[in-house]
Amino acid sequence: MRTIMTIATRRIPKLAAVFSLALVSLWPLSAEAVDIQEVTSPGGIKALLVEDHTNPLIAMDFAFQGAGSTQDPEGKAGLANLLSGLLDEGAGDIESEAFQTRLDDLGVSLGFDASRDDFTGSITAITDFSDEAFDLLHLALTDPRFDEEPVSRIKGQIATRIISQENDPGTLAGEAFRKSLFADHPYGRDSDGTLETLRSIAPGDLQDFRARAFARNNLVVGVVGDIDPERLGKVLDKVFGDLPETTGLTPVADVQPTYGDRVSVDLAIPQTTIQFALPGVERDDKDFFAAYLMNHILGGGSFSSRLYEEIREKRGLAYGVSSYLASYDHAAILGISTATRADAAEESIAIIRNEIERMATEGPTADELAKAKAYVKGSYAVRNLDSSGAIAKTLVGIQLDDLGTDYIDRRQDLIDAVTLDEVKAMAKKLLTVEPTVITVGPAGA
C-alpha cells in the first residue's frame, strides 16, 4: 500500500521539508513496477529512467566513470575524496552557508562520493522544488567555489579522521591489505590520503581534477520518480550540458594482486583482526554468478555460511565472519574478514584455511546451492529496489557494469542456470591459490 502526499505550499519550513523528503524517499516501488526507459536528451546525454508519479519525488544518481581516487596525482592522495566533500560547499555566486541553507529550505538531499574507480553523486528533491534543486546541482558540478573556509574545514574533518584512526585495527588491516595486494598501484593508496598529502592539496588542484574528470563521455545517470522522459531530457541538458565532451583522465593499468603473503601488524589490543585475500572474478566474467553463489555459501551468506557456522556457531570465536567478492575496474579479489580474541587468532586462521580448502576440493552440496540461489534471488529486491534512491543507484550500477536494461528481468534466470559443476569449478579455480593473510593484534598471541 502506498501513501500519497500532497505538497500544498510553494515554500515549506526547513524541518518540514526534510521530514517530508525522508518519508517519501522510503516509499518503495514494487519489483514489478521497475519499467526501465532509455532516455536521450536533446543534447545527446543518456539516462535510464523509472517513472513513478505516485509520490512527488525525483531521485537522481549519477557517476563519472573512472574518475575515482585512482586519478589522484602523485603526492596528492585524497584529492578526489576531498572534492566529494566540497562540491556542496558553495558554487557560483552562492557562498557555502547560503548554499547549504538553500538545500535545507528546499528539502533537497545532495551528496557526492569518490570510490576507487568512480566519482558518484545523488540528489533527491520534492517535485515542486526540483527546478531549483537541479540548478544547484548544475552549479556544484560546473562552478564550485572552493573558498578558504570550507576547504580548511573539510580538510580538518578528514585530518581528524585520519589521526583518530591511526591505531584503529580495521584501518591498519586495510592499509596492510592494500599495500600487500597492490603495492605501488593506485589501488594501494588510502583514498583519504595522508596528513602530508592533504596539506599539499590547493583549490587549484580541486579545480583541475573536476575539469579533467567530469565530462559527458564518462557520465552515467539513473533517475526514478515523478518525471517523464521529455522533462528529464531538459533536466539532463540543464544539469550536465555545460560539462566538457571528453575527459582528461590518466590511464590506469590493470593489476594482478599479490597473494601468499603473511603480514602481522603488532598492536596491543585484546582482539586480533584477521583478513584473507584470494583471487576474485571480474563482473563481466561468464562465470560470475557461479563465483557469487560459491562465495555466498563460503562466507557471504552471513548467518547461513560455512565460515559463520564453524567460527561463530560451533566455537564462539567471533561475533561475525564474512567473505565478499570485490570486482574493481582493474582487479578482482575475494576477501574474508573477522576479529577474534588474541589467543584464538591462529585457531581461527586455521579454521578459515580449512574451510577454503574444503570448498576448493569438494565444492558445495546441491542443497547448499539451492538455498543460496533462493536467498540471492529473493534478497535482490530488498537490497536494490526498496526505495526510489536505491533504484536510481541500481540503474547507475547496471550501466557501469554494462549489464543491459533487461538485467533485472534476466537476473533470476542467470542464477537458476548456474550448475553445481560450474560452482565447483569456480571454487577450485579461485580457492587453490595460497591466500594473503593479514593480522592486526598483540605480538606473539
Short mmCIF file of C-alpha atoms in Angstrom, two decimals:
data_model
loop_
_atom_site.label_atom_id
_atom_site.label_comp_id
_atom_site.label_asym_id
_atom_site.label_seq_id
_atom_site.Cartn_x
_atom_site.Cartn_y
_atom_site.Cartn_z
CA MET A 1 0.00 0.00 0.00
CA ARG A 2 1.35 3.44 -0.92
CA THR A 3 0.58 6.71 0.77
CA ILE A 4 0.12 9.82 -1.36
CA MET A 5 1.42 13.11 -0.01
CA THR A 6 0.30 16.45 -1.38
CA ILE A 7 2.57 19.46 -1.00
CA ALA A 8 0.15 22.37 -0.74
CA THR A 9 2.52 25.32 -0.49
CA ARG A 10 5.37 26.54 -2.64
CA ARG A 11 7.70 27.01 0.32
CA ILE A 12 7.76 24.90 3.44
CA PRO A 13 9.80 25.28 6.62
CA LYS A 14 13.23 23.66 6.77
CA LEU A 15 12.37 20.86 9.19
CA ALA A 16 9.08 20.12 7.45
CA ALA A 17 10.83 19.83 4.09
CA VAL A 18 13.44 17.45 5.43
CA PHE A 19 10.80 15.37 7.22
CA SER A 20 8.63 15.16 4.10
CA LEU A 21 11.59 14.11 1.97
CA ALA A 22 12.59 11.45 4.47
CA LEU A 23 9.10 9.97 4.28
CA VAL A 24 8.71 9.85 0.53
CA SER A 25 12.24 8.57 -0.01
CA LEU A 26 11.31 5.48 1.97
CA TRP A 27 8.22 4.62 -0.07
CA PRO A 28 9.28 1.69 -2.25
CA LEU A 29 8.37 0.79 -5.78
CA SER A 30 7.39 -2.85 -6.16
CA ALA A 31 9.74 -5.04 -8.20
CA GLU A 32 7.02 -5.42 -10.80
CA ALA A 33 6.93 -1.64 -11.27
CA VAL A 34 10.53 -1.33 -12.40
CA ASP A 35 9.90 -0.46 -16.03
CA ILE A 36 13.19 0.96 -17.29
CA GLN A 37 13.17 3.52 -20.09
CA GLU A 38 16.21 4.71 -22.02
CA VAL A 39 16.18 8.50 -22.36
CA THR A 40 18.39 10.64 -24.59
CA SER A 41 18.30 14.40 -24.09
CA PRO A 42 18.18 16.87 -27.00
CA GLY A 43 21.88 17.43 -26.34
CA GLY A 44 22.69 13.71 -26.53
CA ILE A 45 23.02 12.91 -22.81
CA LYS A 46 21.71 9.45 -21.94
CA ALA A 47 19.99 8.20 -18.79
CA LEU A 48 17.88 5.32 -17.54
CA LEU A 49 14.51 6.29 -16.10
CA VAL A 50 11.90 4.57 -13.97
CA GLU A 51 8.78 6.74 -13.88
CA ASP A 52 6.68 6.74 -10.72
CA HIS A 53 4.16 9.56 -10.37
CA THR A 54 2.65 8.19 -7.17
CA ASN A 55 4.84 10.38 -4.97
CA PRO A 56 6.05 13.98 -5.55
CA LEU A 57 9.68 12.94 -5.53
CA ILE A 58 12.57 12.76 -8.01
CA ALA A 59 15.74 10.81 -7.20
CA MET A 60 18.78 11.04 -9.46
CA ASP A 61 22.03 9.13 -9.11
CA PHE A 62 24.99 9.65 -11.42
CA ALA A 63 28.60 8.58 -11.81
CA PHE A 64 31.65 9.80 -13.64
CA GLN A 65 33.21 6.51 -14.62
CA GLY A 66 36.94 6.13 -13.98
CA ALA A 67 37.10 9.41 -12.02
CA GLY A 68 37.69 7.96 -8.57
CA SER A 69 40.71 8.06 -6.28
CA THR A 70 42.85 6.26 -8.88
CA GLN A 71 43.00 9.69 -10.55
CA ASP A 72 44.65 11.35 -7.54
CA PRO A 73 48.01 12.73 -8.77
CA GLU A 74 51.24 11.52 -7.22
CA GLY A 75 51.72 13.19 -3.86
CA LYS A 76 48.09 14.31 -3.63
CA ALA A 77 46.30 11.20 -2.44
CA GLY A 78 42.91 12.14 -1.03
CA LEU A 79 42.14 14.72 -3.72
CA ALA A 80 39.02 13.01 -5.10
CA ASN A 81 37.74 12.36 -1.59
CA LEU A 82 38.27 15.99 -0.57
CA LEU A 83 36.49 17.16 -3.72
CA SER A 84 33.49 14.99 -2.86
CA GLY A 85 33.14 16.84 0.44
CA LEU A 86 33.37 20.31 -1.09
CA LEU A 87 31.07 20.36 -4.13
CA ASP A 88 28.08 21.36 -2.00
CA GLU A 89 30.05 23.97 -0.05
CA GLY A 90 29.28 26.92 -2.31
CA ALA A 91 29.08 27.43 -6.07
CA GLY A 92 28.65 30.31 -8.49
CA ASP A 93 27.84 33.44 -6.52
CA ILE A 94 26.43 31.43 -3.59
CA GLU A 95 28.79 31.02 -0.64
CA SER A 96 28.93 27.89 1.47
CA GLU A 97 26.45 28.75 4.22
CA ALA A 98 23.92 30.19 1.79
CA PHE A 99 24.24 27.14 -0.48
CA GLN A 100 23.57 24.78 2.43
CA THR A 101 20.66 26.93 3.56
CA ARG A 102 19.07 26.75 0.12
CA LEU A 103 19.36 22.97 0.10
CA ASP A 104 17.86 22.86 3.57
CA ASP A 105 14.99 25.21 2.74
CA LEU A 106 14.10 23.19 -0.36
CA GLY A 107 14.32 19.86 1.44
CA VAL A 108 16.97 18.68 -1.02
CA SER A 109 19.30 15.79 -0.26
CA LEU A 110 22.56 16.24 -2.20
CA GLY A 111 25.72 14.22 -1.78
CA PHE A 112 28.90 13.12 -3.52
CA ASP A 113 31.36 10.28 -3.04
CA ALA A 114 34.61 9.06 -4.56
CA SER A 115 35.30 5.33 -4.74
CA ARG A 116 38.50 3.82 -6.07
CA ASP A 117 37.17 3.77 -9.63
CA ASP A 118 34.32 6.27 -9.90
CA PHE A 119 33.09 9.63 -8.65
CA THR A 120 29.40 9.49 -7.79
CA GLY A 121 26.63 11.84 -6.78
CA SER A 122 22.99 11.75 -5.84
CA ILE A 123 20.20 14.25 -5.44
CA THR A 124 16.67 13.77 -4.16
CA ALA A 125 14.11 16.55 -4.36
CA ILE A 126 10.41 17.12 -3.96
CA THR A 127 8.92 17.73 -7.40
CA ASP A 128 7.70 21.25 -6.63
CA PHE A 129 11.24 22.32 -5.78
CA SER A 130 13.14 20.23 -8.32
CA ASP A 131 13.92 23.07 -10.75
CA GLU A 132 15.82 24.94 -8.05
CA ALA A 133 17.43 21.71 -6.87
CA PHE A 134 18.77 20.87 -10.32
CA ASP A 135 20.03 24.45 -10.71
CA LEU A 136 22.08 23.99 -7.54
CA LEU A 137 23.42 20.66 -8.76
CA HIS A 138 24.45 22.25 -12.06
CA LEU A 139 26.34 24.97 -10.19
CA ALA A 140 28.03 22.43 -7.90
CA LEU A 141 29.34 20.44 -10.87
CA THR A 142 30.33 23.31 -13.15
CA ASP A 143 31.22 26.29 -10.93
CA PRO A 144 32.21 25.21 -7.39
CA ARG A 145 33.86 27.94 -5.32
CA PHE A 146 36.41 26.14 -3.08
CA ASP A 147 36.60 29.12 -0.73
CA GLU A 148 39.22 29.13 2.01
CA GLU A 149 36.88 28.49 4.95
CA PRO A 150 35.08 25.36 3.67
CA VAL A 151 38.30 23.93 2.20
CA SER A 152 40.05 24.37 5.56
CA ARG A 153 37.05 22.98 7.45
CA ILE A 154 36.60 19.84 5.33
CA LYS A 155 40.36 19.25 5.32
CA GLY A 156 40.24 19.49 9.10
CA GLN A 157 37.46 16.93 9.32
CA ILE A 158 39.39 14.48 7.15
CA ALA A 159 42.62 15.11 9.08
CA THR A 160 40.80 14.48 12.37
CA ARG A 161 39.52 11.17 11.00
CA ILE A 162 43.00 10.17 9.81
CA ILE A 163 44.51 10.94 13.24
CA SER A 164 41.70 9.18 15.12
CA GLN A 165 42.21 6.02 13.06
CA GLU A 166 45.99 5.81 13.44
CA ASN A 167 45.64 2.94 15.91
CA ASP A 168 42.35 1.56 14.67
CA PRO A 169 42.82 -2.18 13.92
CA GLY A 170 40.47 -2.12 10.93
CA THR A 171 42.29 0.85 9.41
CA LEU A 172 45.71 -0.74 9.98
CA ALA A 173 44.50 -4.02 8.50
CA GLY A 174 43.12 -2.19 5.46
CA GLU A 175 46.41 -0.37 4.93
CA ALA A 176 48.42 -3.59 5.15
CA PHE A 177 45.89 -5.32 2.90
CA ARG A 178 46.18 -2.66 0.18
CA LYS A 179 49.96 -2.45 0.30
CA SER A 180 50.41 -6.21 0.24
CA LEU A 181 47.99 -6.82 -2.64
CA PHE A 182 48.51 -3.71 -4.78
CA ALA A 183 51.92 -2.27 -3.80
CA ASP A 184 52.53 0.91 -5.85
CA HIS A 185 49.36 0.68 -7.93
CA PRO A 186 46.78 3.44 -7.24
CA TYR A 187 44.63 0.80 -5.50
CA GLY A 188 47.37 0.60 -2.88
CA ARG A 189 46.72 4.17 -1.69
CA ASP A 190 44.28 5.24 1.01
CA SER A 191 41.52 7.27 -0.63
CA ASP A 192 41.57 9.64 2.37
CA GLY A 193 45.21 10.38 1.71
CA THR A 194 47.67 11.23 4.48
CA LEU A 195 48.15 14.34 6.59
CA GLU A 196 51.03 15.29 4.31
CA THR A 197 49.20 14.80 1.01
CA LEU A 198 46.10 16.50 2.39
CA ARG A 199 48.12 19.60 3.27
CA SER A 200 49.55 19.71 -0.25
CA ILE A 201 46.13 19.98 -1.95
CA ALA A 202 45.24 23.51 -3.08
CA PRO A 203 41.99 24.88 -4.56
CA GLY A 204 43.65 24.80 -7.98
CA ASP A 205 44.14 21.04 -7.63
CA LEU A 206 40.44 20.64 -6.92
CA GLN A 207 39.51 22.68 -9.97
CA ASP A 208 41.94 20.75 -12.17
CA PHE A 209 40.55 17.40 -11.02
CA ARG A 210 36.97 18.47 -11.65
CA ALA A 211 37.82 19.88 -15.07
CA ARG A 212 39.53 16.73 -16.32
CA ALA A 213 37.37 14.12 -14.57
CA PHE A 214 33.79 15.33 -15.10
CA ALA A 215 32.66 15.06 -18.72
CA ARG A 216 29.72 13.88 -20.77
CA ASN A 217 31.53 10.87 -22.21
CA ASN A 218 32.10 9.21 -18.80
CA LEU A 219 28.73 10.22 -17.34
CA VAL A 220 26.18 7.61 -16.26
CA VAL A 221 22.75 8.68 -14.94
CA GLY A 222 19.82 6.89 -13.31
CA VAL A 223 16.55 8.65 -12.41
CA VAL A 224 13.47 7.47 -10.55
CA GLY A 225 10.27 9.27 -9.73
CA ASP A 226 7.82 11.97 -10.71
CA ILE A 227 9.29 12.96 -14.07
CA ASP A 228 8.59 11.96 -17.68
CA PRO A 229 11.15 11.39 -20.46
CA GLU A 230 10.54 14.78 -22.10
CA ARG A 231 11.19 16.76 -18.94
CA LEU A 232 14.10 14.52 -17.97
CA GLY A 233 15.77 15.29 -21.29
CA LYS A 234 15.61 19.01 -20.50
CA VAL A 235 16.91 18.40 -16.97
CA LEU A 236 19.85 16.36 -18.24
CA ASP A 237 20.92 19.15 -20.57
CA LYS A 238 20.46 21.79 -17.86
CA VAL A 239 22.48 19.90 -15.26
CA PHE A 240 25.19 18.27 -17.36
CA GLY A 241 25.12 20.04 -20.73
CA ASP A 242 27.89 22.51 -19.86
CA LEU A 243 30.37 19.78 -18.98
CA PRO A 244 33.18 19.13 -21.50
CA GLU A 245 32.54 16.45 -24.10
CA THR A 246 35.51 14.28 -23.14
CA THR A 247 37.64 13.70 -20.05
CA GLY A 248 41.33 14.17 -19.47
CA LEU A 249 41.65 11.09 -17.28
CA THR A 250 45.01 9.44 -16.71
CA PRO A 251 45.01 5.79 -17.92
CA VAL A 252 45.11 3.26 -15.07
CA ALA A 253 46.75 -0.12 -15.64
CA ASP A 254 45.20 -3.43 -14.67
CA VAL A 255 46.95 -5.02 -11.70
CA GLN A 256 47.40 -8.62 -10.67
CA PRO A 257 47.18 -8.69 -6.85
CA THR A 258 49.99 -10.38 -4.97
CA TYR A 259 48.89 -13.41 -2.96
CA GLY A 260 50.64 -15.66 -0.45
CA ASP A 261 51.93 -13.01 1.96
CA ARG A 262 51.59 -13.22 5.73
CA VAL A 263 51.62 -9.75 7.27
CA SER A 264 51.37 -9.18 11.03
CA VAL A 265 50.86 -5.69 12.48
CA ASP A 266 51.61 -5.52 16.21
CA LEU A 267 49.02 -3.65 18.25
CA ALA A 268 48.43 -4.04 21.98
CA ILE A 269 44.70 -4.75 21.97
CA PRO A 270 42.62 -7.67 23.30
CA GLN A 271 41.38 -8.76 19.86
CA THR A 272 43.10 -9.69 16.63
CA THR A 273 41.67 -8.51 13.32
CA ILE A 274 42.10 -11.05 10.51
CA GLN A 275 41.82 -10.52 6.76
CA PHE A 276 42.33 -13.00 3.93
CA ALA A 277 42.70 -12.22 0.24
CA LEU A 278 42.25 -14.63 -2.67
CA PRO A 279 41.65 -14.21 -6.41
CA GLY A 280 38.24 -12.88 -7.38
CA VAL A 281 36.33 -12.70 -10.63
CA GLU A 282 35.58 -9.81 -12.97
CA ARG A 283 31.96 -8.67 -13.16
CA ASP A 284 31.78 -9.41 -16.89
CA ASP A 285 33.11 -12.96 -16.48
CA LYS A 286 30.62 -15.51 -17.82
CA ASP A 287 31.04 -17.48 -14.58
CA PHE A 288 30.47 -14.51 -12.28
CA PHE A 289 27.30 -15.93 -10.74
CA ALA A 290 28.96 -19.30 -10.16
CA ALA A 291 31.62 -17.47 -8.15
CA TYR A 292 28.99 -15.31 -6.45
CA LEU A 293 26.99 -18.31 -5.27
CA MET A 294 30.12 -20.12 -4.12
CA ASN A 295 31.15 -17.08 -2.09
CA HIS A 296 27.67 -16.83 -0.59
CA ILE A 297 27.95 -20.40 0.67
CA LEU A 298 31.51 -19.92 1.94
CA GLY A 299 31.02 -16.67 3.87
CA GLY A 300 28.87 -14.18 2.01
CA GLY A 301 25.63 -15.59 3.36
CA SER A 302 26.33 -14.33 6.86
CA PHE A 303 24.30 -16.44 9.31
CA SER A 304 23.92 -19.34 6.86
CA SER A 305 27.52 -19.54 5.62
CA ARG A 306 30.08 -22.24 6.33
CA LEU A 307 32.52 -19.81 7.93
CA TYR A 308 29.83 -18.42 10.24
CA GLU A 309 28.78 -21.93 11.21
CA GLU A 310 32.33 -23.07 12.02
CA ILE A 311 33.69 -19.94 13.70
CA ARG A 312 30.66 -18.38 15.37
CA GLU A 313 28.06 -21.08 15.89
CA LYS A 314 30.21 -24.12 16.72
CA ARG A 315 33.09 -22.44 18.55
CA GLY A 316 32.03 -18.91 19.51
CA LEU A 317 35.36 -17.50 18.38
CA ALA A 318 33.96 -14.32 16.83
CA TYR A 319 30.78 -12.26 16.67
CA GLY A 320 30.88 -12.45 12.91
CA VAL A 321 32.88 -13.55 9.90
CA SER A 322 32.21 -12.85 6.25
CA SER A 323 33.59 -13.17 2.75
CA TYR A 324 32.98 -10.94 -0.24
CA LEU A 325 33.78 -10.53 -3.92
CA ALA A 326 35.22 -7.16 -4.98
CA SER A 327 35.26 -6.52 -8.72
CA TYR A 328 37.12 -3.29 -9.42
CA ASP A 329 37.79 -1.86 -12.87
CA HIS A 330 41.39 -3.10 -12.83
CA ALA A 331 41.46 -6.02 -10.37
CA ALA A 332 39.24 -8.55 -8.65
CA ILE A 333 39.62 -10.18 -5.25
CA LEU A 334 37.81 -12.44 -2.82
CA GLY A 335 38.21 -11.20 0.74
CA ILE A 336 37.48 -12.74 4.13
CA SER A 337 37.41 -10.82 7.41
CA THR A 338 36.81 -11.48 11.08
CA ALA A 339 38.03 -10.45 14.53
CA THR A 340 38.61 -12.74 17.48
CA ARG A 341 40.28 -12.71 20.87
CA ALA A 342 44.06 -12.66 20.52
CA ASP A 343 44.68 -16.16 21.90
CA ALA A 344 42.26 -17.63 19.34
CA ALA A 345 43.69 -15.92 16.27
CA GLU A 346 45.73 -18.82 14.97
CA GLU A 347 42.88 -21.24 15.60
CA SER A 348 40.52 -19.01 13.61
CA ILE A 349 43.02 -18.70 10.77
CA ALA A 350 43.37 -22.48 10.67
CA ILE A 351 39.58 -22.93 10.51
CA ILE A 352 39.28 -20.41 7.68
CA ARG A 353 42.06 -22.17 5.79
CA ASN A 354 40.34 -25.50 6.30
CA GLU A 355 37.00 -24.19 5.01
CA ILE A 356 38.71 -22.65 1.98
CA GLU A 357 40.41 -25.97 1.21
CA ARG A 358 37.21 -27.96 1.78
CA MET A 359 35.28 -25.71 -0.59
CA ALA A 360 38.07 -25.89 -3.19
CA THR A 361 38.29 -29.67 -3.14
CA GLU A 362 34.68 -30.70 -2.52
CA GLY A 363 32.63 -27.67 -3.55
CA PRO A 364 29.16 -27.05 -2.13
CA THR A 365 26.38 -29.58 -1.83
CA ALA A 366 23.31 -29.48 -4.06
CA ASP A 367 21.22 -28.42 -1.06
CA GLU A 368 23.60 -25.56 -0.21
CA LEU A 369 23.47 -24.34 -3.79
CA ALA A 370 19.67 -24.49 -3.92
CA LYS A 371 19.38 -22.46 -0.69
CA ALA A 372 21.98 -19.95 -1.91
CA LYS A 373 20.09 -19.43 -5.16
CA ALA A 374 16.82 -18.86 -3.32
CA TYR A 375 18.39 -16.31 -0.99
CA VAL A 376 20.35 -14.44 -3.65
CA LYS A 377 17.27 -14.14 -5.86
CA GLY A 378 14.93 -13.15 -3.06
CA SER A 379 17.19 -10.57 -1.40
CA TYR A 380 17.86 -8.54 -4.54
CA ALA A 381 14.65 -6.52 -4.44
CA VAL A 382 15.08 -5.80 -0.73
CA ARG A 383 18.63 -4.55 -1.19
CA ASN A 384 18.33 -2.81 -4.55
CA LEU A 385 14.70 -1.92 -5.23
CA ASP A 386 13.29 -0.89 -1.85
CA SER A 387 13.23 2.87 -2.42
CA SER A 388 13.49 5.43 -5.19
CA GLY A 389 17.08 6.21 -4.23
CA ALA A 390 18.04 2.54 -4.21
CA ILE A 391 16.54 2.01 -7.65
CA ALA A 392 18.32 5.08 -9.05
CA LYS A 393 21.61 3.73 -7.69
CA THR A 394 20.86 0.33 -9.22
CA LEU A 395 20.21 1.96 -12.60
CA VAL A 396 23.67 3.54 -12.43
CA GLY A 397 25.27 0.24 -11.42
CA ILE A 398 23.62 -1.57 -14.31
CA GLN A 399 25.21 0.91 -16.71
CA LEU A 400 28.65 0.93 -15.06
CA ASP A 401 28.77 -2.86 -15.32
CA ASP A 402 27.22 -2.85 -18.82
CA LEU A 403 24.56 -5.36 -17.79
CA GLY A 404 21.78 -4.20 -20.11
CA THR A 405 18.42 -2.63 -19.33
CA ASP A 406 16.81 -6.07 -19.11
CA TYR A 407 19.21 -7.22 -16.37
CA ILE A 408 16.65 -7.09 -13.55
CA ASP A 409 14.32 -9.29 -15.60
CA ARG A 410 17.12 -11.69 -16.60
CA ARG A 411 18.89 -11.93 -13.25
CA GLN A 412 16.85 -14.79 -11.80
CA ASP A 413 17.28 -16.86 -14.97
CA LEU A 414 21.04 -16.25 -14.91
CA ILE A 415 21.19 -17.52 -11.34
CA ASP A 416 18.94 -20.52 -11.99
CA ALA A 417 21.13 -21.53 -14.94
CA VAL A 418 24.23 -21.98 -12.76
CA THR A 419 25.05 -25.67 -12.27
CA LEU A 420 26.67 -27.40 -9.33
CA ASP A 421 29.61 -28.38 -11.51
CA GLU A 422 30.17 -24.75 -12.51
CA VAL A 423 30.24 -23.65 -8.88
CA LYS A 424 32.68 -26.42 -8.00
CA ALA A 425 34.90 -25.41 -10.92
CA MET A 426 34.99 -21.78 -9.76
CA ALA A 427 35.74 -22.85 -6.19
CA LYS A 428 38.70 -24.86 -7.42
CA LYS A 429 39.89 -22.01 -9.67
CA LEU A 430 39.72 -19.25 -7.04
CA LEU A 431 40.47 -21.04 -3.77
CA THR A 432 43.52 -23.17 -4.56
CA VAL A 433 45.84 -20.14 -4.55
CA GLU A 434 47.79 -19.53 -1.34
CA PRO A 435 45.96 -16.60 0.30
CA THR A 436 47.39 -13.41 1.69
CA VAL A 437 46.72 -13.28 5.43
CA ILE A 438 46.76 -10.02 7.39
CA THR A 439 46.56 -9.87 11.20
CA VAL A 440 46.46 -6.86 13.49
CA GLY A 441 46.83 -7.61 17.18
CA PRO A 442 49.26 -8.24 20.04
CA ALA A 443 52.63 -9.72 19.12
CA GLY A 444 53.12 -13.40 19.91
CA ALA A 445 49.44 -14.03 20.57
#
